[in-house]
Amino acid sequence: MREIVIVSGKGGVGKSSIVASLGIIYAQEYKVVLADTDVDAPNLHLVLGAKLKNSENIAASSKAFIDYDKCIGCMTCKDICKFSSIIGVDKPIIIPYSCEGCGACTLTCPEDAIEIKEVVNGQLNIFDAGNMLLVAGELHIGESSSGRLVDIVKKRARQEAKNSQAEMILTDGPPGIGCPVIASVKGADYVALVTEPTPAALHDLKRVVEVVTHFRIPLGIVLNRSDIHPESNAAVKKFAHDNGFSILAEIPYDKNMTMAVAHGRPVISAYPETPASLALKNLAAALAARINELS
Ligand code: SF4
Ligand code: SF4
């Protein structure tokens, strides 16, 4: 069983649309489980028009709680909190959105009045995406600990893949270079980095390349909307060439991709013979070839 993760340094470059179409293509040949680890803004189910089967509360965060029967109002806890999560003058009030659950306040409280408890901060959703199962995490608004939720999504996707004897887990990872990206790529067999030919996307691509290479995971680059700016296209290719990375595919700008998203369908299903769909088939073949080369 192989785990392929698709990430992007920059948001809005078409990553989820690409993952949705790749899933459809691969599911014709392999048993595929999809995972959406973009837990701040999961939308793969929308691109696929998938149906929710099951939803579970996830407690992947810890917060401080004060027992006011014990509290004497000394405010030592307020002084020690580096996250400014405790306010008040003679009665401490914890701001749950900023509390990181670090526990420093519990160590300094003279009355043992503070307890760290796990709290529900997200959902684990299972979707029926036709002949694929989609495991997706969704962090509640204002919550942190997204890396822990990503871990939970990945473990569940692996379990579902084992149960169904799937040959592939295809993961729609988050944008950026933070904790959820690291949690998403850890343990992957191959990472495809989606970018577009703009200076901002190239800048972010270089940053996410550093993260993936740190974990020594083989990677390739996907140039989406490849024809929107020839100079930046050349700059991305130069970066790839200079660093020994392959360009797996160039997907031209195609308004059918946007139309497909508007209709809640992957472009490969909605408009299978358009330039974007043909390029996505090439991408699927190139990615499969790279996976087959792995030992
Ligand atoms: S657990 Fe940490 S972040 Fe939360 S209130 Fe206590 S010291 Fe502040
Ligand atoms: S340190 Fe303990 S006793 Fe003092 S204000 Fe905070 S919770 Fe109350």
mmCIF file of C-alpha atoms and ligand atoms in Angstrom:
data_model
loop_
_atom_site.group_PDB
_atom_site.id
_atom_site.type_symbol
_atom_site.label_atom_id
_atom_site.label_comp_id
_atom_site.label_asym_id
_atom_site.label_seq_id
_atom_site.Cartn_x
_atom_site.Cartn_y
_atom_site.Cartn_z
ATOM 1 C CA MET A 1 0.000 0.000 0.000
ATOM 2 C CA ARG A 2 1.370 3.390 -1.017
ATOM 3 C CA GLU A 3 0.712 6.784 0.524
ATOM 4 C CA ILE A 4 0.815 9.752 -1.816
ATOM 5 C CA VAL A 5 0.385 13.232 -0.376
ATOM 6 C CA ILE A 6 -0.410 16.306 -2.463
ATOM 7 C CA VAL A 7 0.543 19.613 -0.848
ATOM 8 C CA SER A 8 1.128 23.198 -1.930
ATOM 9 C CA GLY A 9 3.169 25.960 -0.387
ATOM 10 C CA LYS A 10 0.496 28.447 -1.366
ATOM 11 C CA GLY A 11 -3.272 28.077 -1.003
ATOM 12 C CA GLY A 12 -5.621 28.512 -3.946
ATOM 13 C CA VAL A 13 -3.444 26.804 -6.566
ATOM 14 C CA GLY A 14 -6.020 24.093 -7.359
ATOM 15 C CA LYS A 15 -4.677 21.293 -5.151
ATOM 16 C CA SER A 16 -8.023 19.791 -4.118
ATOM 17 C CA SER A 17 -9.344 19.803 -7.697
ATOM 18 C CA ILE A 18 -6.240 17.915 -8.787
ATOM 19 C CA VAL A 19 -6.535 15.379 -5.934
ATOM 20 C CA ALA A 20 -10.215 14.780 -6.750
ATOM 21 C CA SER A 21 -9.467 14.018 -10.390
ATOM 22 C CA LEU A 22 -6.447 11.853 -9.544
ATOM 23 C CA GLY A 23 -8.649 9.862 -7.152
ATOM 24 C CA ILE A 24 -11.222 9.255 -9.907
ATOM 25 C CA ILE A 25 -8.507 8.170 -12.363
ATOM 26 C CA TYR A 26 -6.714 5.840 -9.933
ATOM 27 C CA ALA A 27 -9.945 4.318 -8.608
ATOM 28 C CA GLN A 28 -10.521 2.843 -12.086
ATOM 29 C CA GLU A 29 -7.490 0.627 -11.540
ATOM 30 C CA TYR A 30 -6.754 0.499 -7.802
ATOM 31 C CA LYS A 31 -8.609 0.378 -4.510
ATOM 32 C CA VAL A 32 -8.134 3.939 -3.209
ATOM 33 C CA VAL A 33 -8.824 5.620 0.137
ATOM 34 C CA LEU A 34 -8.792 9.412 0.107
ATOM 35 C CA ALA A 35 -7.744 11.563 3.052
ATOM 36 C CA ASP A 36 -8.287 15.296 3.494
ATOM 37 C CA THR A 37 -5.767 16.677 5.987
ATOM 38 C CA ASP A 38 -6.393 20.322 5.131
ATOM 39 C CA VAL A 39 -8.182 20.431 8.478
ATOM 40 C CA ASP A 40 -8.505 24.223 8.590
ATOM 41 C CA ALA A 41 -10.459 24.298 5.335
ATOM 42 C CA PRO A 42 -11.378 20.784 4.156
ATOM 43 C CA ASN A 43 -13.145 20.888 0.789
ATOM 44 C CA LEU A 44 -12.254 17.689 -1.058
ATOM 45 C CA HIS A 45 -15.739 16.312 -0.297
ATOM 46 C CA LEU A 46 -17.260 19.375 -1.991
ATOM 47 C CA VAL A 47 -15.112 19.001 -5.119
ATOM 48 C CA LEU A 48 -16.112 15.327 -5.277
ATOM 49 C CA GLY A 49 -19.771 15.841 -4.370
ATOM 50 C CA ALA A 50 -19.226 13.149 -1.680
ATOM 51 C CA LYS A 51 -21.950 12.148 0.818
ATOM 52 C CA LEU A 52 -21.346 12.249 4.579
ATOM 53 C CA LYS A 53 -21.605 8.759 6.120
ATOM 54 C CA ASN A 54 -20.404 9.346 9.656
ATOM 55 C CA SER A 55 -19.075 12.125 11.857
ATOM 56 C CA GLU A 56 -17.237 11.855 15.190
ATOM 57 C CA ASN A 57 -16.197 14.498 17.690
ATOM 58 C CA ILE A 58 -12.435 14.637 18.164
ATOM 59 C CA ALA A 59 -10.738 15.864 21.327
ATOM 60 C CA ALA A 60 -7.292 16.757 20.010
ATOM 61 C CA SER A 61 -6.745 19.782 22.198
ATOM 62 C CA SER A 62 -6.188 20.507 25.884
ATOM 63 C CA LYS A 63 -7.287 23.574 27.853
ATOM 64 C CA ALA A 64 -7.001 24.848 31.405
ATOM 65 C CA PHE A 65 -10.074 24.922 33.647
ATOM 66 C CA ILE A 66 -10.286 26.700 37.014
ATOM 67 C CA ASP A 67 -12.085 25.344 40.063
ATOM 68 C CA TYR A 68 -13.383 28.581 41.576
ATOM 69 C CA ASP A 69 -14.230 26.816 44.850
ATOM 70 C CA LYS A 70 -10.476 26.391 45.379
ATOM 71 C CA CYS A 71 -9.213 29.625 43.753
ATOM 72 C CA ILE A 72 -8.105 32.391 46.147
ATOM 73 C CA GLY A 73 -7.621 35.040 43.417
ATOM 74 C CA CYS A 74 -3.838 35.427 43.848
ATOM 75 C CA MET A 75 -3.455 35.814 40.024
ATOM 76 C CA THR A 76 -0.111 33.958 39.929
ATOM 77 C CA CYS A 77 -1.490 31.984 36.992
ATOM 78 C CA LYS A 78 -2.078 35.179 34.985
ATOM 79 C CA ASP A 79 1.552 36.231 35.426
ATOM 80 C CA ILE A 80 2.961 32.877 34.335
ATOM 81 C CA CYS A 81 0.833 32.414 31.206
ATOM 82 C CA LYS A 82 2.995 33.228 28.172
ATOM 83 C CA PHE A 83 -0.021 33.144 25.880
ATOM 84 C CA SER A 84 -1.931 35.902 27.701
ATOM 85 C CA SER A 85 -4.775 33.438 28.013
ATOM 86 C CA ILE A 86 -5.717 34.463 31.555
ATOM 87 C CA ILE A 87 -7.406 37.791 32.175
ATOM 88 C CA GLY A 88 -9.071 39.410 35.174
ATOM 89 C CA VAL A 89 -8.004 41.466 38.200
ATOM 90 C CA ASP A 90 -8.867 39.411 41.260
ATOM 91 C CA LYS A 91 -10.650 36.510 39.573
ATOM 92 C CA PRO A 92 -8.848 34.661 36.763
ATOM 93 C CA ILE A 93 -10.746 34.003 33.573
ATOM 94 C CA ILE A 94 -9.290 31.689 30.937
ATOM 95 C CA ILE A 95 -9.700 32.608 27.275
ATOM 96 C CA PRO A 96 -10.213 29.175 25.694
ATOM 97 C CA TYR A 97 -9.306 30.231 22.132
ATOM 98 C CA SER A 98 -5.775 31.200 23.087
ATOM 99 C CA CYS A 99 -5.098 28.634 25.841
ATOM 100 C CA GLU A 100 -2.545 26.136 24.517
ATOM 101 C CA GLY A 101 -2.991 23.688 27.387
ATOM 102 C CA CYS A 102 0.717 23.953 28.234
ATOM 103 C CA GLY A 103 0.013 23.419 31.939
ATOM 104 C CA ALA A 104 2.357 26.150 33.250
ATOM 105 C CA CYS A 105 -0.482 27.673 35.283
ATOM 106 C CA THR A 106 -1.187 24.359 37.011
ATOM 107 C CA LEU A 107 2.412 24.210 38.241
ATOM 108 C CA THR A 108 2.295 27.629 39.848
ATOM 109 C CA CYS A 109 -1.207 27.613 41.326
ATOM 110 C CA PRO A 110 -0.781 27.431 45.139
ATOM 111 C CA GLU A 111 -4.268 25.997 45.610
ATOM 112 C CA ASP A 112 -4.127 23.270 42.953
ATOM 113 C CA ALA A 113 -7.183 24.940 41.452
ATOM 114 C CA ILE A 114 -6.371 24.487 37.755
ATOM 115 C CA GLU A 115 -6.822 21.330 35.759
ATOM 116 C CA ILE A 116 -5.899 20.575 32.147
ATOM 117 C CA LYS A 117 -8.670 18.729 30.326
ATOM 118 C CA GLU A 118 -9.027 17.454 26.794
ATOM 119 C CA VAL A 119 -11.669 19.315 24.792
ATOM 120 C CA VAL A 120 -13.486 18.596 21.544
ATOM 121 C CA ASN A 121 -11.891 20.786 18.874
ATOM 122 C CA GLY A 122 -12.794 19.111 15.631
ATOM 123 C CA GLN A 123 -14.625 16.451 13.661
ATOM 124 C CA LEU A 124 -13.532 13.301 11.894
ATOM 125 C CA ASN A 125 -15.848 12.890 8.922
ATOM 126 C CA ILE A 126 -16.205 9.825 6.706
ATOM 127 C CA PHE A 127 -17.654 10.420 3.231
ATOM 128 C CA ASP A 128 -18.852 8.106 0.525
ATOM 129 C CA ALA A 129 -17.167 9.322 -2.678
ATOM 130 C CA GLY A 130 -18.568 6.705 -5.079
ATOM 131 C CA ASN A 131 -16.082 3.858 -5.274
ATOM 132 C CA MET A 132 -13.774 5.580 -2.766
ATOM 133 C CA LEU A 133 -13.980 6.316 0.931
ATOM 134 C CA LEU A 134 -12.900 9.787 2.034
ATOM 135 C CA VAL A 135 -11.597 10.408 5.573
ATOM 136 C CA ALA A 136 -11.541 14.131 6.380
ATOM 137 C CA GLY A 137 -10.685 16.190 9.434
ATOM 138 C CA GLU A 138 -12.285 19.521 10.245
ATOM 139 C CA LEU A 139 -10.961 21.771 12.972
ATOM 140 C CA HIS A 140 -13.511 23.920 14.802
ATOM 141 C CA ILE A 141 -13.273 27.675 14.266
ATOM 142 C CA GLY A 142 -10.533 29.348 16.323
ATOM 143 C CA GLU A 143 -9.001 26.028 17.423
ATOM 144 C CA SER A 144 -5.353 25.045 17.254
ATOM 145 C CA SER A 145 -3.708 21.586 17.499
ATOM 146 C CA SER A 146 -4.311 20.965 13.803
ATOM 147 C CA GLY A 147 -1.241 18.683 13.646
ATOM 148 C CA ARG A 148 -2.816 16.307 16.163
ATOM 149 C CA LEU A 149 -6.043 16.211 14.163
ATOM 150 C CA VAL A 150 -4.059 15.485 10.987
ATOM 151 C CA ASP A 151 -2.429 12.543 12.779
ATOM 152 C CA ILE A 152 -5.852 11.208 13.735
ATOM 153 C CA VAL A 153 -7.104 11.538 10.130
ATOM 154 C CA LYS A 154 -4.051 9.709 8.817
ATOM 155 C CA LYS A 155 -4.381 6.873 11.317
ATOM 156 C CA ARG A 156 -8.052 6.433 10.442
ATOM 157 C CA ALA A 157 -7.314 6.520 6.699
ATOM 158 C CA ARG A 158 -4.666 3.806 7.196
ATOM 159 C CA GLN A 159 -7.130 1.721 9.196
ATOM 160 C CA GLU A 160 -9.813 2.113 6.502
ATOM 161 C CA ALA A 161 -7.237 1.248 3.828
ATOM 162 C CA LYS A 162 -6.226 -1.875 5.742
ATOM 163 C CA ASN A 163 -9.858 -2.929 6.274
ATOM 164 C CA SER A 164 -10.673 -2.532 2.591
ATOM 165 C CA GLN A 165 -7.295 -3.860 1.376
ATOM 166 C CA ALA A 166 -6.719 -0.600 -0.480
ATOM 167 C CA GLU A 167 -3.579 -0.236 -2.543
ATOM 168 C CA MET A 168 -3.304 3.518 -2.208
ATOM 169 C CA ILE A 169 -4.020 6.382 0.177
ATOM 170 C CA LEU A 170 -4.223 9.661 -1.695
ATOM 171 C CA THR A 171 -4.065 12.631 0.648
ATOM 172 C CA ASP A 172 -5.138 16.208 0.013
ATOM 173 C CA GLY A 173 -2.733 17.998 2.331
ATOM 174 C CA PRO A 174 -2.847 21.530 3.671
ATOM 175 C CA PRO A 175 -1.145 24.575 2.140
ATOM 176 C CA GLY A 176 1.778 26.270 3.901
ATOM 177 C CA ILE A 177 4.742 24.872 5.802
ATOM 178 C CA GLY A 178 3.354 24.575 9.338
ATOM 179 C CA CYS A 179 2.623 21.754 11.730
ATOM 180 C CA PRO A 180 -0.286 20.254 9.711
ATOM 181 C CA VAL A 181 1.920 20.024 6.599
ATOM 182 C CA ILE A 182 4.633 18.245 8.555
ATOM 183 C CA ALA A 183 2.069 15.864 10.061
ATOM 184 C CA SER A 184 0.605 15.250 6.586
ATOM 185 C CA VAL A 185 3.816 14.351 4.775
ATOM 186 C CA LYS A 186 5.381 12.301 7.581
ATOM 187 C CA GLY A 187 5.429 8.637 6.541
ATOM 188 C CA ALA A 188 4.414 9.347 2.927
ATOM 189 C CA ASP A 189 5.948 7.333 0.098
ATOM 190 C CA TYR A 190 5.797 10.247 -2.331
ATOM 191 C CA VAL A 191 4.819 13.911 -2.212
ATOM 192 C CA ALA A 192 3.552 15.919 -5.168
ATOM 193 C CA LEU A 193 3.855 19.682 -4.757
ATOM 194 C CA VAL A 194 1.274 21.730 -6.630
ATOM 195 C CA THR A 195 2.266 25.220 -7.669
ATOM 196 C CA GLU A 196 1.412 27.784 -10.301
ATOM 197 C CA PRO A 197 3.669 30.082 -12.303
ATOM 198 C CA THR A 198 3.626 33.212 -10.160
ATOM 199 C CA PRO A 199 6.414 34.732 -8.057
ATOM 200 C CA ALA A 200 4.413 34.231 -4.845
ATOM 201 C CA ALA A 201 3.734 30.558 -5.586
ATOM 202 C CA LEU A 202 7.393 29.926 -6.430
ATOM 203 C CA HIS A 203 8.463 31.561 -3.170
ATOM 204 C CA ASP A 204 6.100 29.305 -1.210
ATOM 205 C CA LEU A 205 7.108 26.268 -3.263
ATOM 206 C CA LYS A 206 10.727 26.698 -2.187
ATOM 207 C CA ARG A 207 9.659 26.777 1.456
ATOM 208 C CA VAL A 208 7.554 23.629 1.279
ATOM 209 C CA VAL A 209 10.314 21.825 -0.654
ATOM 210 C CA GLU A 210 12.550 22.381 2.385
ATOM 211 C CA VAL A 211 9.984 20.698 4.632
ATOM 212 C CA VAL A 212 9.567 17.656 2.384
ATOM 213 C CA THR A 213 13.275 17.185 1.691
ATOM 214 C CA HIS A 214 13.961 17.399 5.435
ATOM 215 C CA PHE A 215 12.021 14.134 5.772
ATOM 216 C CA ARG A 216 13.870 12.651 2.746
ATOM 217 C CA ILE A 217 10.624 11.921 0.936
ATOM 218 C CA PRO A 218 10.811 11.742 -2.870
ATOM 219 C CA LEU A 219 8.920 14.586 -4.496
ATOM 220 C CA GLY A 220 7.781 15.944 -7.831
ATOM 221 C CA ILE A 221 6.259 19.242 -8.910
ATOM 222 C CA VAL A 222 2.916 19.856 -10.613
ATOM 223 C CA LEU A 223 2.572 23.140 -12.487
ATOM 224 C CA ASN A 224 -1.093 24.097 -12.499
ATOM 225 C CA ARG A 225 -2.401 26.879 -14.782
ATOM 226 C CA SER A 226 1.007 26.455 -16.355
ATOM 227 C CA ASP A 227 0.438 28.918 -19.202
ATOM 228 C CA ILE A 228 -0.701 32.007 -17.270
ATOM 229 C CA HIS A 229 2.773 33.576 -17.035
ATOM 230 C CA PRO A 230 5.585 32.241 -19.235
ATOM 231 C CA GLU A 231 8.412 33.956 -17.318
ATOM 232 C CA SER A 232 7.310 32.469 -14.000
ATOM 233 C CA ASN A 233 6.767 29.120 -15.696
ATOM 234 C CA ALA A 234 10.428 29.214 -16.769
ATOM 235 C CA ALA A 235 11.474 30.222 -13.242
ATOM 236 C CA VAL A 236 9.674 27.226 -11.682
ATOM 237 C CA LYS A 237 11.260 24.885 -14.228
ATOM 238 C CA LYS A 238 14.702 26.359 -13.557
ATOM 239 C CA PHE A 239 14.225 25.861 -9.815
ATOM 240 C CA ALA A 240 13.142 22.247 -10.427
ATOM 241 C CA HIS A 241 16.066 21.580 -12.795
ATOM 242 C CA ASP A 242 18.677 23.203 -10.537
ATOM 243 C CA ASN A 243 17.544 21.077 -7.588
ATOM 244 C CA GLY A 244 17.006 17.804 -9.431
ATOM 245 C CA PHE A 245 13.204 17.680 -9.096
ATOM 246 C CA SER A 246 10.913 16.480 -11.877
ATOM 247 C CA ILE A 247 8.010 18.444 -13.239
ATOM 248 C CA LEU A 248 5.409 15.669 -13.142
ATOM 249 C CA ALA A 249 2.934 17.533 -15.346
ATOM 250 C CA GLU A 250 1.889 20.936 -16.607
ATOM 251 C CA ILE A 251 -1.841 21.541 -16.425
ATOM 252 C CA PRO A 252 -2.913 24.463 -18.626
ATOM 253 C CA TYR A 253 -5.414 27.065 -17.488
ATOM 254 C CA ASP A 254 -8.809 25.659 -18.420
ATOM 255 C CA LYS A 255 -12.061 27.356 -17.458
ATOM 256 C CA ASN A 256 -13.714 23.935 -17.427
ATOM 257 C CA MET A 257 -11.824 23.237 -14.189
ATOM 258 C CA THR A 258 -13.577 26.194 -12.538
ATOM 259 C CA MET A 259 -16.923 25.193 -14.070
ATOM 260 C CA ALA A 260 -16.505 21.670 -12.705
ATOM 261 C CA VAL A 261 -15.799 23.001 -9.186
ATOM 262 C CA ALA A 262 -18.921 25.182 -9.421
ATOM 263 C CA HIS A 263 -20.939 22.047 -10.193
ATOM 264 C CA GLY A 264 -19.322 20.041 -7.348
ATOM 265 C CA ARG A 265 -17.684 17.588 -9.742
ATOM 266 C CA PRO A 266 -14.063 16.793 -10.571
ATOM 267 C CA VAL A 267 -13.137 18.084 -14.016
ATOM 268 C CA ILE A 268 -12.113 14.588 -15.116
ATOM 269 C CA SER A 269 -15.737 13.443 -14.659
ATOM 270 C CA ALA A 270 -17.504 16.603 -15.796
ATOM 271 C CA TYR A 271 -15.355 17.435 -18.829
ATOM 272 C CA PRO A 272 -13.138 14.412 -19.538
ATOM 273 C CA GLU A 273 -11.769 15.492 -22.912
ATOM 274 C CA THR A 274 -10.761 19.070 -22.095
ATOM 275 C CA PRO A 275 -7.108 20.222 -21.936
ATOM 276 C CA ALA A 276 -7.023 20.123 -18.114
ATOM 277 C CA SER A 277 -8.437 16.596 -18.007
ATOM 278 C CA LEU A 278 -5.956 15.318 -20.571
ATOM 279 C CA ALA A 279 -3.108 16.868 -18.568
ATOM 280 C CA LEU A 280 -4.464 15.273 -15.380
ATOM 281 C CA LYS A 281 -4.377 11.858 -17.065
ATOM 282 C CA ASN A 282 -0.726 12.520 -17.929
ATOM 283 C CA LEU A 283 -0.093 13.529 -14.319
ATOM 284 C CA ALA A 284 -1.702 10.321 -13.024
ATOM 285 C CA ALA A 285 0.519 8.271 -15.342
ATOM 286 C CA ALA A 286 3.686 10.178 -14.379
ATOM 287 C CA LEU A 287 2.924 9.876 -10.661
ATOM 288 C CA ALA A 288 2.161 6.153 -10.963
ATOM 289 C CA ALA A 289 5.478 5.672 -12.787
ATOM 290 C CA ARG A 290 7.349 7.407 -9.944
ATOM 291 C CA ILE A 291 5.557 5.268 -7.348
ATOM 292 C CA ASN A 292 6.412 2.088 -9.244
ATOM 293 C CA GLU A 293 10.082 3.103 -9.270
ATOM 294 C CA LEU A 294 10.150 3.227 -5.451
ATOM 295 C CA SER A 295 11.783 0.261 -3.789
HETATM 296 S S1 SF4 B 1 -2.491 26.027 30.156
HETATM 297 FE FE1 SF4 B 1 -0.807 27.341 29.470
HETATM 298 S S2 SF4 B 1 -1.775 28.601 27.904
HETATM 299 FE FE2 SF4 B 1 -3.443 27.722 29.076
HETATM 300 S S3 SF4 B 1 -3.905 29.225 30.610
HETATM 301 FE FE3 SF4 B 1 -2.439 27.797 31.525
HETATM 302 S S4 SF4 B 1 -0.453 28.728 31.177
HETATM 303 FE FE4 SF4 B 1 -1.896 29.761 29.817
HETATM 304 S S1 SF4 B 2 -3.011 30.729 40.668
HETATM 305 FE FE1 SF4 B 2 -4.656 29.399 41.337
HETATM 306 S S2 SF4 B 2 -5.445 30.369 43.161
HETATM 307 FE FE2 SF4 B 2 -4.225 31.897 42.144
HETATM 308 S S3 SF4 B 2 -5.706 32.987 40.858
HETATM 309 FE FE3 SF4 B 2 -4.859 31.392 39.590
HETATM 310 S S4 SF4 B 2 -6.281 29.701 39.856
HETATM 311 FE FE4 SF4 B 2 -6.695 31.120 41.501
#
